[in-house]
Short mmCIF file of C-alpha atoms in Angstrom, two decimals:
data_model
loop_
_atom_site.label_atom_id
_atom_site.label_comp_id
_atom_site.label_asym_id
_atom_site.label_seq_id
_atom_site.Cartn_x
_atom_site.Cartn_y
_atom_site.Cartn_z
CA MET A 1 178.91 79.85 -108.15
CA ALA A 2 178.52 83.62 -108.43
CA TRP A 3 180.42 83.55 -111.73
CA GLU A 4 178.24 80.69 -113.04
CA VAL A 5 175.07 82.61 -112.17
CA GLY A 6 176.51 85.75 -113.75
CA GLU A 7 177.33 83.90 -116.97
CA LEU A 8 173.79 82.54 -117.19
CA PHE A 9 172.20 85.90 -116.46
CA ILE A 10 174.33 87.94 -118.86
CA GLY A 11 174.14 85.38 -121.66
CA TYR A 12 170.38 85.06 -121.42
CA ALA A 13 169.85 88.81 -121.08
CA LEU A 14 171.80 89.36 -124.30
CA ILE A 15 169.76 86.72 -126.13
CA MET A 16 166.51 88.34 -125.03
CA ALA A 17 167.84 91.76 -126.01
CA VAL A 18 168.60 90.52 -129.51
CA ILE A 19 165.13 88.99 -129.81
CA TRP A 20 163.22 92.03 -128.57
CA THR A 21 165.27 94.89 -130.04
CA PRO A 22 164.38 96.40 -133.43
CA ARG A 23 166.90 97.04 -136.18
CA PRO A 24 169.46 98.46 -136.64
CA LEU A 25 170.41 98.18 -132.94
CA GLN A 26 169.60 94.48 -133.10
CA HIS A 27 172.57 93.86 -135.39
CA TRP A 28 174.99 95.44 -132.93
CA LEU A 29 173.50 93.48 -130.02
CA TYR A 30 173.87 90.30 -132.04
CA PHE A 31 177.63 90.76 -132.35
CA ILE A 32 177.91 91.76 -128.70
CA ALA A 33 176.04 88.59 -127.67
CA LEU A 34 178.12 86.44 -129.98
CA GLY A 35 181.32 87.94 -128.56
CA TRP A 36 180.11 87.31 -125.01
CA PHE A 37 179.48 83.62 -125.64
CA VAL A 38 182.83 83.16 -127.36
CA VAL A 39 184.68 84.79 -124.45
CA SER A 40 182.60 83.13 -121.74
CA ILE A 41 182.94 79.64 -123.21
CA SER A 42 186.67 80.14 -123.79
CA LEU A 43 187.29 81.19 -120.21
CA SER A 44 185.49 78.21 -118.72
CA PHE A 45 186.20 75.69 -121.47
CA GLU A 46 186.76 72.17 -120.14
CA SER A 47 186.83 70.01 -123.26
CA TRP A 48 184.89 69.32 -126.42
CA ARG A 49 183.66 66.15 -124.77
CA ALA A 50 182.09 68.19 -121.97
CA MET A 51 180.33 70.29 -124.63
CA GLY A 52 178.96 67.09 -126.17
CA CYS A 53 181.10 67.28 -129.31
CA CYS A 54 182.44 63.74 -129.33
CA VAL A 55 181.83 60.26 -130.66
CA ALA A 56 181.13 58.69 -127.27
CA GLY A 57 177.45 58.47 -126.48
CA PHE A 58 176.30 59.06 -130.05
CA TRP A 59 174.69 55.68 -130.58
CA ARG A 60 173.35 55.60 -127.04
CA SER A 61 171.20 58.62 -127.82
CA SER A 62 170.64 58.07 -131.54
CA TRP A 63 167.15 56.71 -130.81
CA ILE A 64 165.98 60.32 -130.47
CA VAL A 65 166.59 60.80 -134.21
CA GLY A 66 164.33 57.85 -135.03
CA VAL A 67 161.62 59.22 -132.77
CA ALA A 68 161.93 62.62 -134.48
CA PHE A 69 161.46 61.12 -137.94
CA VAL A 70 158.46 59.05 -136.84
CA LEU A 71 156.73 62.04 -135.21
CA ALA A 72 157.59 64.25 -138.18
CA GLY A 73 156.12 61.67 -140.54
CA ILE A 74 152.88 61.55 -138.59
CA ALA A 75 152.66 65.35 -138.44
CA THR A 76 153.34 65.63 -142.17
CA TRP A 77 150.60 63.11 -142.96
CA LEU A 78 148.12 65.01 -140.77
CA ALA A 79 149.10 68.32 -142.39
CA ALA A 80 148.60 66.85 -145.86
CA THR A 81 145.18 65.56 -144.78
CA LEU A 82 144.24 68.98 -143.36
CA HIS A 83 145.70 70.80 -146.38
CA THR A 84 148.16 72.83 -144.34
CA LEU A 85 151.30 71.21 -145.77
CA HIS A 86 153.61 73.57 -147.65
CA HIS A 87 157.15 72.77 -148.74
CA PRO A 88 159.88 74.19 -151.00
CA GLY A 89 159.60 71.63 -153.79
CA GLY A 90 162.61 69.78 -155.24
CA PRO A 91 165.69 68.58 -153.32
CA ALA A 92 167.75 71.63 -154.25
CA ARG A 93 165.05 73.93 -152.90
CA TRP A 94 164.95 71.96 -149.65
CA VAL A 95 168.69 72.43 -149.18
CA LEU A 96 168.52 76.14 -149.99
CA THR A 97 165.54 76.64 -147.71
CA PHE A 98 166.52 74.60 -144.68
CA GLY A 99 170.26 73.95 -144.98
CA GLY A 100 171.12 76.98 -142.88
CA TYR A 101 168.52 76.03 -140.30
CA ALA A 102 170.07 72.59 -139.89
CA VAL A 103 173.39 74.23 -139.02
CA TRP A 104 171.60 76.62 -136.68
CA ALA A 105 169.97 73.66 -134.92
CA LEU A 106 173.44 72.40 -133.96
CA PHE A 107 174.42 75.84 -132.67
CA GLN A 108 171.26 76.02 -130.58
CA GLN A 109 171.92 72.65 -128.98
CA LEU A 110 175.49 73.69 -128.20
CA LEU A 111 174.13 76.77 -126.45
CA LEU A 112 171.37 74.90 -124.65
CA GLN A 113 173.38 71.89 -123.48
CA GLY A 114 176.98 73.08 -123.62
CA TYR A 115 176.37 76.51 -122.13
CA PHE A 116 173.12 76.83 -120.19
CA LEU A 117 172.66 73.24 -119.02
CA GLY A 118 176.35 72.86 -118.22
CA ARG A 119 176.27 75.87 -115.92
CA ALA A 120 172.90 74.96 -114.44
CA LEU A 121 174.28 71.55 -113.46
CA ARG A 122 177.12 73.23 -111.57
CA ILE A 123 174.65 75.44 -109.68
CA ILE A 124 171.77 73.02 -109.02
CA PRO A 125 172.66 69.63 -107.47
CA ASN A 126 169.58 67.88 -108.86
CA PRO A 127 170.11 67.21 -112.60
CA ASN A 128 166.37 67.03 -113.28
CA TRP A 129 165.82 70.52 -111.87
CA ALA A 130 168.82 71.80 -113.79
CA ALA A 131 167.35 70.36 -116.98
CA LEU A 132 164.01 72.00 -116.23
CA LEU A 133 165.70 75.37 -115.68
CA ALA A 134 167.58 75.17 -118.97
CA ALA A 135 164.45 74.05 -120.84
CA SER A 136 162.40 76.86 -119.30
CA VAL A 137 164.73 79.65 -120.36
CA PHE A 138 164.92 78.04 -123.79
CA ALA A 139 161.12 78.08 -124.11
CA LEU A 140 160.74 81.61 -122.75
CA ALA A 141 163.01 82.83 -125.53
CA HIS A 142 160.30 81.74 -127.98
CA LEU A 143 157.56 83.96 -126.59
CA PRO A 144 155.05 85.08 -127.77
CA ASN A 145 154.87 82.37 -130.44
CA PRO A 146 151.97 80.12 -129.31
CA VAL A 147 153.31 77.09 -131.20
CA LEU A 148 157.05 77.24 -130.61
CA THR A 149 156.89 78.16 -126.90
CA PRO A 150 155.23 74.94 -125.64
CA LEU A 151 157.03 72.77 -128.19
CA THR A 152 160.44 74.10 -127.20
CA LEU A 153 159.67 73.56 -123.53
CA ILE A 154 158.92 69.89 -124.22
CA TRP A 155 161.86 69.48 -126.57
CA GLY A 156 164.25 71.44 -124.36
CA LEU A 157 163.51 69.28 -121.32
CA THR A 158 163.72 66.06 -123.34
CA ALA A 159 166.99 67.09 -124.98
CA CYS A 160 168.55 68.09 -121.66
CA LEU A 161 167.62 64.83 -119.97
CA VAL A 162 168.95 62.83 -122.92
CA PHE A 163 172.16 64.86 -122.90
CA ILE A 164 172.73 64.25 -119.19
CA ARG A 165 172.74 60.53 -119.90
CA SER A 166 174.63 60.47 -123.20
CA ARG A 167 176.75 63.67 -123.22
CA ASN A 168 176.50 63.92 -127.01
CA VAL A 169 174.95 66.88 -128.80
CA TYR A 170 174.94 65.56 -132.38
CA PRO A 171 171.83 63.31 -132.26
CA LEU A 172 170.00 66.13 -130.50
CA ALA A 173 170.97 68.58 -133.24
CA ILE A 174 169.72 66.20 -135.93
CA ALA A 175 166.44 65.63 -134.12
CA HIS A 176 166.09 69.38 -133.55
CA ALA A 177 166.51 70.05 -137.27
CA VAL A 178 163.91 67.38 -138.13
CA PHE A 179 161.39 68.79 -135.64
CA GLY A 180 161.99 72.39 -136.70
CA ILE A 181 161.61 71.69 -140.41
CA CYS A 182 158.51 69.62 -139.69
CA VAL A 183 156.89 72.50 -137.82
CA ALA A 184 157.85 74.95 -140.58
CA ILE A 185 156.13 72.93 -143.33
CA THR A 186 153.07 71.71 -141.42
CA VAL A 187 151.83 74.71 -139.42
CA PRO A 188 150.19 77.56 -141.36
CA ALA A 189 152.20 80.77 -141.49
CA SER A 190 149.17 82.69 -140.19
CA ILE A 191 149.62 80.89 -136.86
CA LEU A 192 153.36 80.26 -136.83
CA HIS A 193 154.33 83.63 -138.33
CA ASN A 194 157.02 81.74 -140.25
CA MET A 195 158.72 80.68 -137.01
CA ARG A 196 159.38 84.18 -135.75
CA VAL A 197 159.57 84.91 -132.03
CA GLY A 198 159.90 88.03 -129.93
CA LEU A 199 159.51 91.34 -131.72
CA GLY A 200 159.66 89.58 -135.08
CA TYR A 201 156.50 87.64 -134.21
CA LEU A 202 154.61 90.81 -133.28
CA ASN A 203 155.77 92.68 -136.38
CA TYR A 204 155.04 89.84 -138.79
CA HIS A 205 153.23 90.78 -142.00
CA PRO A 206 152.39 87.92 -144.35
CA ARG A 207 153.41 88.12 -147.97
CA PRO A 208 150.63 86.94 -150.30
CA THR A 209 152.90 85.31 -152.88
CA HIS A 210 155.95 84.35 -150.85
CA LEU A 211 156.47 82.54 -147.61
CA SER A 212 159.75 83.63 -146.08
CA GLN A 213 161.84 82.56 -143.12
CA SER A 214 164.06 85.64 -143.34
CA ASP A 215 164.52 87.90 -140.35
CA HIS A 216 163.00 85.45 -137.93
CA VAL A 217 164.06 83.89 -134.71
CA VAL A 218 163.69 80.16 -135.19
CA SER A 219 164.85 79.20 -131.72
CA THR A 220 166.68 80.35 -128.63
CA SER A 221 167.89 83.57 -130.31
CA GLU A 222 167.56 82.75 -134.05
CA TRP A 223 170.09 85.11 -135.48
CA VAL A 224 170.11 83.15 -138.75
CA ARG A 225 168.18 85.08 -141.38
CA ALA A 226 168.11 83.20 -144.68
CA ASP A 227 165.39 83.65 -147.24
CA ALA A 228 163.39 80.44 -147.35
CA PRO A 229 160.66 80.49 -149.98
CA THR A 230 158.04 77.82 -149.54
CA ARG A 231 154.83 76.86 -151.31
CA ARG A 232 151.48 76.75 -149.59
#
């Protein structure tokens, strides 16, 4: 149990360090954190099935994808009505803007469920409390963003509870991507700060002619920095 607690503490401390450290030290901390997770997961690796990377349970939890699309559709309609909707444009622009984020959504779910929730379940007997712990640290990594912090708490808890029952990360990753893209195109950048968190949120300076998702922390540690021009 001491090793499990140590893994959680060190892994989370490194994520927070990456989020709250300015460049160029941030780049070095990123590779240190990435190396830690690779080594830690390798040492305690059980199976891909335990990580949620399997076929079993996919359809049992696929309903979450449908819910994500329905909620995203409603939010998009409201944003269009309130004139806050902004999107890249054609299909190619959508792929260039959000393709990397979709991959990052899968990586986040692997970290949340495969790493943090998996270890929390081995420490805390009650699965509901373990899910709440994992969701809480996930949400705290999105401070001080006033939009992403509460949303990630709700999503993190929901995703963890669904994962406990289905043990499949793929539907959660798809739903995560849908929710994240929906937030990015419906919430004004003046509030969302283009989905930055941590130090990036505090240092955000809007560009008058270009909305960018570069150098931001989209979720748990958001180390993906891809330029994502959008149109207001």
